[in-house]
Coordinates of C-alpha atoms in Angstrom, one line a residue:
X1 CA 20.4 20.6 35.8
X2 CA 17.6 21.9 38.0
X3 CA 14.6 23.9 36.8
X4 CA 11.4 25.4 38.3
X5 CA 8.2 26.7 36.7
X6 CA 7.7 30.4 37.5
X7 CA 4.7 32.1 35.8
X8 CA 4.7 31.2 32.2
X9 CA 8.1 29.7 31.9
X10 CA 10.8 27.4 33.0
X11 CA 13.7 28.9 35.0
X12 CA 17.0 27.0 35.1
X13 CA 19.1 27.2 38.3
X14 CA 21.8 25.4 40.2
X15 CA 22.4 24.9 43.9
X16 CA 25.6 23.9 45.6
X17 CA 26.5 23.3 49.3
X18 CA 24.8 23.3 52.7
X19 CA 24.1 26.1 55.1
X20 CA 22.3 29.4 55.1
X21 CA 21.2 30.5 51.6
X22 CA 23.2 32.8 49.3
X23 CA 21.8 33.8 45.9
X24 CA 23.9 34.9 42.8
X25 CA 22.4 36.9 39.9
X26 CA 24.3 37.1 36.6
X27 CA 24.7 40.1 34.3
X28 CA 24.4 40.9 30.6
X29 CA 27.3 38.9 29.4
X30 CA 26.8 35.3 30.3
X31 CA 24.7 33.2 32.6
X32 CA 24.8 31.5 36.0
X33 CA 27.9 29.6 34.9
X34 CA 30.5 32.3 35.6
X35 CA 29.5 32.2 39.3
X36 CA 30.7 28.5 39.6
X37 CA 34.2 29.2 41.1
X38 CA 32.6 31.5 43.7
X39 CA 29.8 29.1 44.4
X40 CA 32.2 26.2 44.9
X41 CA 34.3 28.2 47.3
X42 CA 31.4 29.6 49.4
X43 CA 29.5 26.3 49.3
X44 CA 31.6 25.1 52.3
X45 CA 29.6 27.5 54.5
X46 CA 26.5 28.4 52.4
X47 CA 23.8 26.8 50.3
X48 CA 24.6 28.7 47.1
X49 CA 22.0 29.3 44.4
X50 CA 22.3 30.9 40.9
X51 CA 19.6 31.2 38.4
X52 CA 19.4 32.1 34.7
X53 CA 17.3 35.2 34.0
X54 CA 14.7 35.1 31.3
X55 CA 16.4 34.9 27.9
X56 CA 19.8 33.9 29.3
X57 CA 21.5 30.5 29.8
X58 CA 19.0 27.6 29.9
X59 CA 15.9 29.6 31.1
X60 CA 13.0 30.1 28.7
X61 CA 12.8 32.8 26.2
X62 CA 9.8 34.9 27.1
X63 CA 9.1 37.9 24.9
X64 CA 8.0 40.9 26.9
X65 CA 9.9 39.8 30.1
X66 CA 13.3 41.2 29.2
X67 CA 13.3 44.4 31.3
X68 CA 14.7 44.9 34.8
X69 CA 11.3 45.1 36.4
X70 CA 10.5 41.6 35.1
X71 CA 13.8 40.3 36.5
X72 CA 13.1 41.8 40.0
X73 CA 9.7 39.9 39.9
X74 CA 11.4 36.8 38.7
X75 CA 14.0 36.7 41.5
X76 CA 11.3 37.5 44.1
X77 CA 9.2 34.6 42.8
X78 CA 12.2 32.3 42.6
X79 CA 13.0 32.8 46.3
X80 CA 9.3 32.2 47.2
X81 CA 8.8 29.2 44.9
X82 CA 11.9 27.4 46.1
X83 CA 10.9 28.0 49.7
X84 CA 14.1 29.8 50.5
X85 CA 13.5 31.4 53.9
X86 CA 14.1 35.2 53.7
X87 CA 15.9 37.5 54.4
X88 CA 18.8 36.3 52.3
X89 CA 22.0 37.8 51.0
X90 CA 22.2 38.6 47.3
X91 CA 25.3 38.9 45.1
X92 CA 24.5 40.6 41.7
X93 CA 26.7 41.5 38.8
X94 CA 25.8 44.3 36.4
X95 CA 22.2 43.6 35.4
X96 CA 22.0 41.3 38.3
X97 CA 23.3 44.0 40.6
X98 CA 20.6 46.4 39.4
X99 CA 18.0 43.6 40.0
X100 CA 19.4 42.9 43.6
X101 CA 19.4 46.6 44.5
X102 CA 15.8 47.1 43.3
X103 CA 14.6 44.0 45.1
X104 CA 16.2 45.1 48.3
X105 CA 14.6 48.6 48.0
X106 CA 11.1 47.2 47.3
X107 CA 11.1 44.1 49.4
X108 CA 13.3 44.8 52.4
X109 CA 11.9 41.8 54.2
X110 CA 13.4 39.5 51.6
X111 CA 17.1 40.7 51.6
X112 CA 19.6 40.7 54.4
X113 CA 22.5 42.3 52.5
X114 CA 23.7 43.0 48.9
X115 CA 27.0 42.8 47.2
X116 CA 26.5 44.8 43.9
X117 CA 29.4 44.1 41.5
X118 CA 29.7 46.5 38.5
X119 CA 26.5 48.4 39.4
X120 CA 25.6 51.2 37.0
X121 CA 24.6 54.0 39.4
X122 CA 23.6 55.9 36.3
X123 CA 22.2 53.7 33.6
X124 CA 23.4 56.1 30.9
X125 CA 27.0 55.1 31.6
X126 CA 26.5 51.6 30.2
X127 CA 28.6 50.6 27.2
X128 CA 26.4 51.5 24.2
X129 CA 27.3 48.2 22.5
X130 CA 25.0 46.4 24.9
X131 CA 22.0 48.3 23.6
X132 CA 23.1 48.4 19.9
X133 CA 24.2 44.9 19.3
X134 CA 23.3 42.8 22.3
X135 CA 24.6 39.2 22.2
X136 CA 25.6 39.4 18.5
X137 CA 28.8 41.2 19.3
X138 CA 31.8 39.1 20.4
X139 CA 32.3 39.4 24.1
X140 CA 36.1 40.1 23.7
X141 CA 35.2 43.2 21.7
X142 CA 32.8 44.4 24.4
X143 CA 35.5 43.9 27.0
X144 CA 38.1 45.5 24.8
X145 CA 40.6 42.6 24.8
X146 CA 41.0 39.0 23.8
X147 CA 39.9 36.6 26.6
X148 CA 42.2 33.8 27.9
X149 CA 41.0 30.2 27.4
X150 CA 39.5 29.9 30.9
X151 CA 36.9 32.4 29.8
X152 CA 35.5 30.1 27.1
X153 CA 32.4 29.2 29.1
X154 CA 31.6 33.0 29.5
X155 CA 32.0 33.5 25.7
X156 CA 29.7 30.5 24.9
X157 CA 27.0 31.7 27.3
X158 CA 27.2 35.3 26.2
X159 CA 26.6 34.2 22.5
X160 CA 23.9 31.9 23.7
X161 CA 21.8 34.7 25.3
X162 CA 18.7 35.9 23.5
X163 CA 19.8 39.1 21.7
X164 CA 16.6 40.9 22.5
X165 CA 17.0 40.1 26.2
X166 CA 20.4 41.8 26.3
X167 CA 19.2 44.9 24.3
X168 CA 15.9 45.3 26.0
X169 CA 17.2 44.8 29.6
X170 CA 20.1 47.3 28.9
X171 CA 17.6 49.8 27.5
X172 CA 15.4 49.4 30.6
X173 CA 18.3 50.2 32.9
X174 CA 19.8 53.1 30.8
X175 CA 17.4 55.7 32.1
X176 CA 17.8 54.8 35.8
X177 CA 19.5 56.7 38.6
X178 CA 20.0 54.1 41.3
X179 CA 21.5 56.5 44.0
X180 CA 18.1 57.3 45.5
X181 CA 17.2 53.6 45.6
X182 CA 20.5 52.8 47.3
X183 CA 20.0 55.5 49.9
X184 CA 16.7 53.9 51.0
X185 CA 18.0 50.4 51.5
X186 CA 18.3 49.6 55.2
X187 CA 20.6 46.6 54.9
X188 CA 24.4 46.5 54.3
X189 CA 25.4 47.1 50.6
X190 CA 28.9 46.5 49.3
X191 CA 29.6 48.1 45.9
X192 CA 32.5 46.4 44.1
X193 CA 33.9 47.7 40.8
X194 CA 36.8 46.8 38.6
X195 CA 39.0 49.9 38.1
X196 CA 39.3 49.1 34.4
X197 CA 35.7 48.0 33.7
X198 CA 34.7 49.4 30.3
X199 CA 31.3 47.7 30.2
X200 CA 30.0 49.5 33.3
X201 CA 32.6 52.2 34.1
X202 CA 33.3 52.9 37.8
X203 CA 31.1 55.7 39.2
X204 CA 32.7 59.1 39.5
X205 CA 33.4 60.3 43.0
X206 CA 30.6 62.9 43.0
X207 CA 28.1 60.2 42.3
X208 CA 29.0 58.5 45.6
X209 CA 28.7 61.7 47.6
X210 CA 25.9 61.3 50.2
X211 CA 26.0 57.5 49.9
X212 CA 29.2 56.7 51.7
X213 CA 30.8 57.8 55.0
X214 CA 31.2 56.7 58.6
X215 CA 28.2 54.8 59.8
X216 CA 26.7 54.4 56.3
X217 CA 25.2 51.1 55.3
X218 CA 26.9 51.4 51.9
X219 CA 30.6 50.7 51.3
X220 CA 32.5 51.0 48.0
X221 CA 35.7 49.1 47.0
X222 CA 37.6 49.4 43.7
X223 CA 39.7 46.4 42.5
X224 CA 42.9 47.7 40.8
X225 CA 43.7 46.6 37.3
X226 CA 40.5 44.6 37.2
X227 CA 37.9 44.8 34.4
X228 CA 34.2 43.6 34.2
X229 CA 34.6 40.1 35.7
X230 CA 36.4 40.4 39.1
X231 CA 34.9 37.1 40.2
X232 CA 36.9 35.4 37.4
X233 CA 39.9 37.8 37.1
X234 CA 40.7 37.9 40.8
X235 CA 38.9 34.8 42.2
X236 CA 40.8 34.5 45.5
X237 CA 40.5 38.2 46.4
X238 CA 36.9 38.4 45.3
X239 CA 35.9 35.4 47.3
X240 CA 37.7 36.6 50.4
X241 CA 36.0 40.0 50.1
X242 CA 32.6 38.4 49.7
X243 CA 33.2 36.0 52.7
X244 CA 34.3 39.0 54.9
X245 CA 31.3 41.0 53.8
X246 CA 28.8 38.3 54.6
X247 CA 29.9 38.1 58.3
X248 CA 30.9 41.7 59.2
X249 CA 28.6 44.1 61.1
X250 CA 30.9 47.1 60.5
X251 CA 31.3 48.0 56.8
X252 CA 34.0 50.6 57.7
X253 CA 36.3 47.7 58.4
X254 CA 35.9 46.2 54.9
X255 CA 39.0 46.8 52.8
X256 CA 41.4 45.1 50.5
X257 CA 44.1 43.9 52.9
X258 CA 47.6 45.2 52.1
X259 CA 48.8 41.7 51.3
X260 CA 46.0 41.4 48.7
X261 CA 47.0 44.6 47.1
X262 CA 50.6 43.4 46.7
X263 CA 49.3 40.2 45.0
X264 CA 47.2 42.2 42.6
X265 CA 50.0 44.4 41.3

């Protein structure tokens, strides 16, 4: 286990692989741990990092630091403290996706591209259970189904999270409209959403108007029959999509290949 002191607390993180840096940021339900399959896959080509945000996983519990603004500052300081040379690509999920988008908008010199998974374009669309019950509610109830055994690490980490960290961070996002922030980002952004995500429902088409189109730096892909954890539910497809995104200069060419679609049915 690796850790670094940032500000007033200890931040837990893990790093795997060699090569250019790639940073993963977790969401409300869990910790760095659910990124492990993706990190292991991408570590062949990248030095992959994942940290636990304040109040999650094995990072310190710091009252007053459980809002998205504090997490943007934390990730910025994490990159600087570890001496990771920017700009770097970010992969964020839910809360982590919001953090990555805001960091890219405010510190464009630090970020080379962003994959935002389950990004709430409008914070008000978040499942209200995140704000009402935080980590005290069983994760399978939030997701609307019983989880298979391989999800046990996610369940354990979700329960382990500081309840006030889940509730406060969800409330800090609930009033946001991220479309204007996305429009200002000058690096490639890939929005990935599970078609059946009921924690952060997919954005309606009208919310994407003005963000997408030929020549846009923003691209949107929906994963059929997938819920809130595409990196676990469709590991091979997710990892392939991420790998393609990291090396492409033309987002218009990014798509789920037809053979992937057949496998996902």
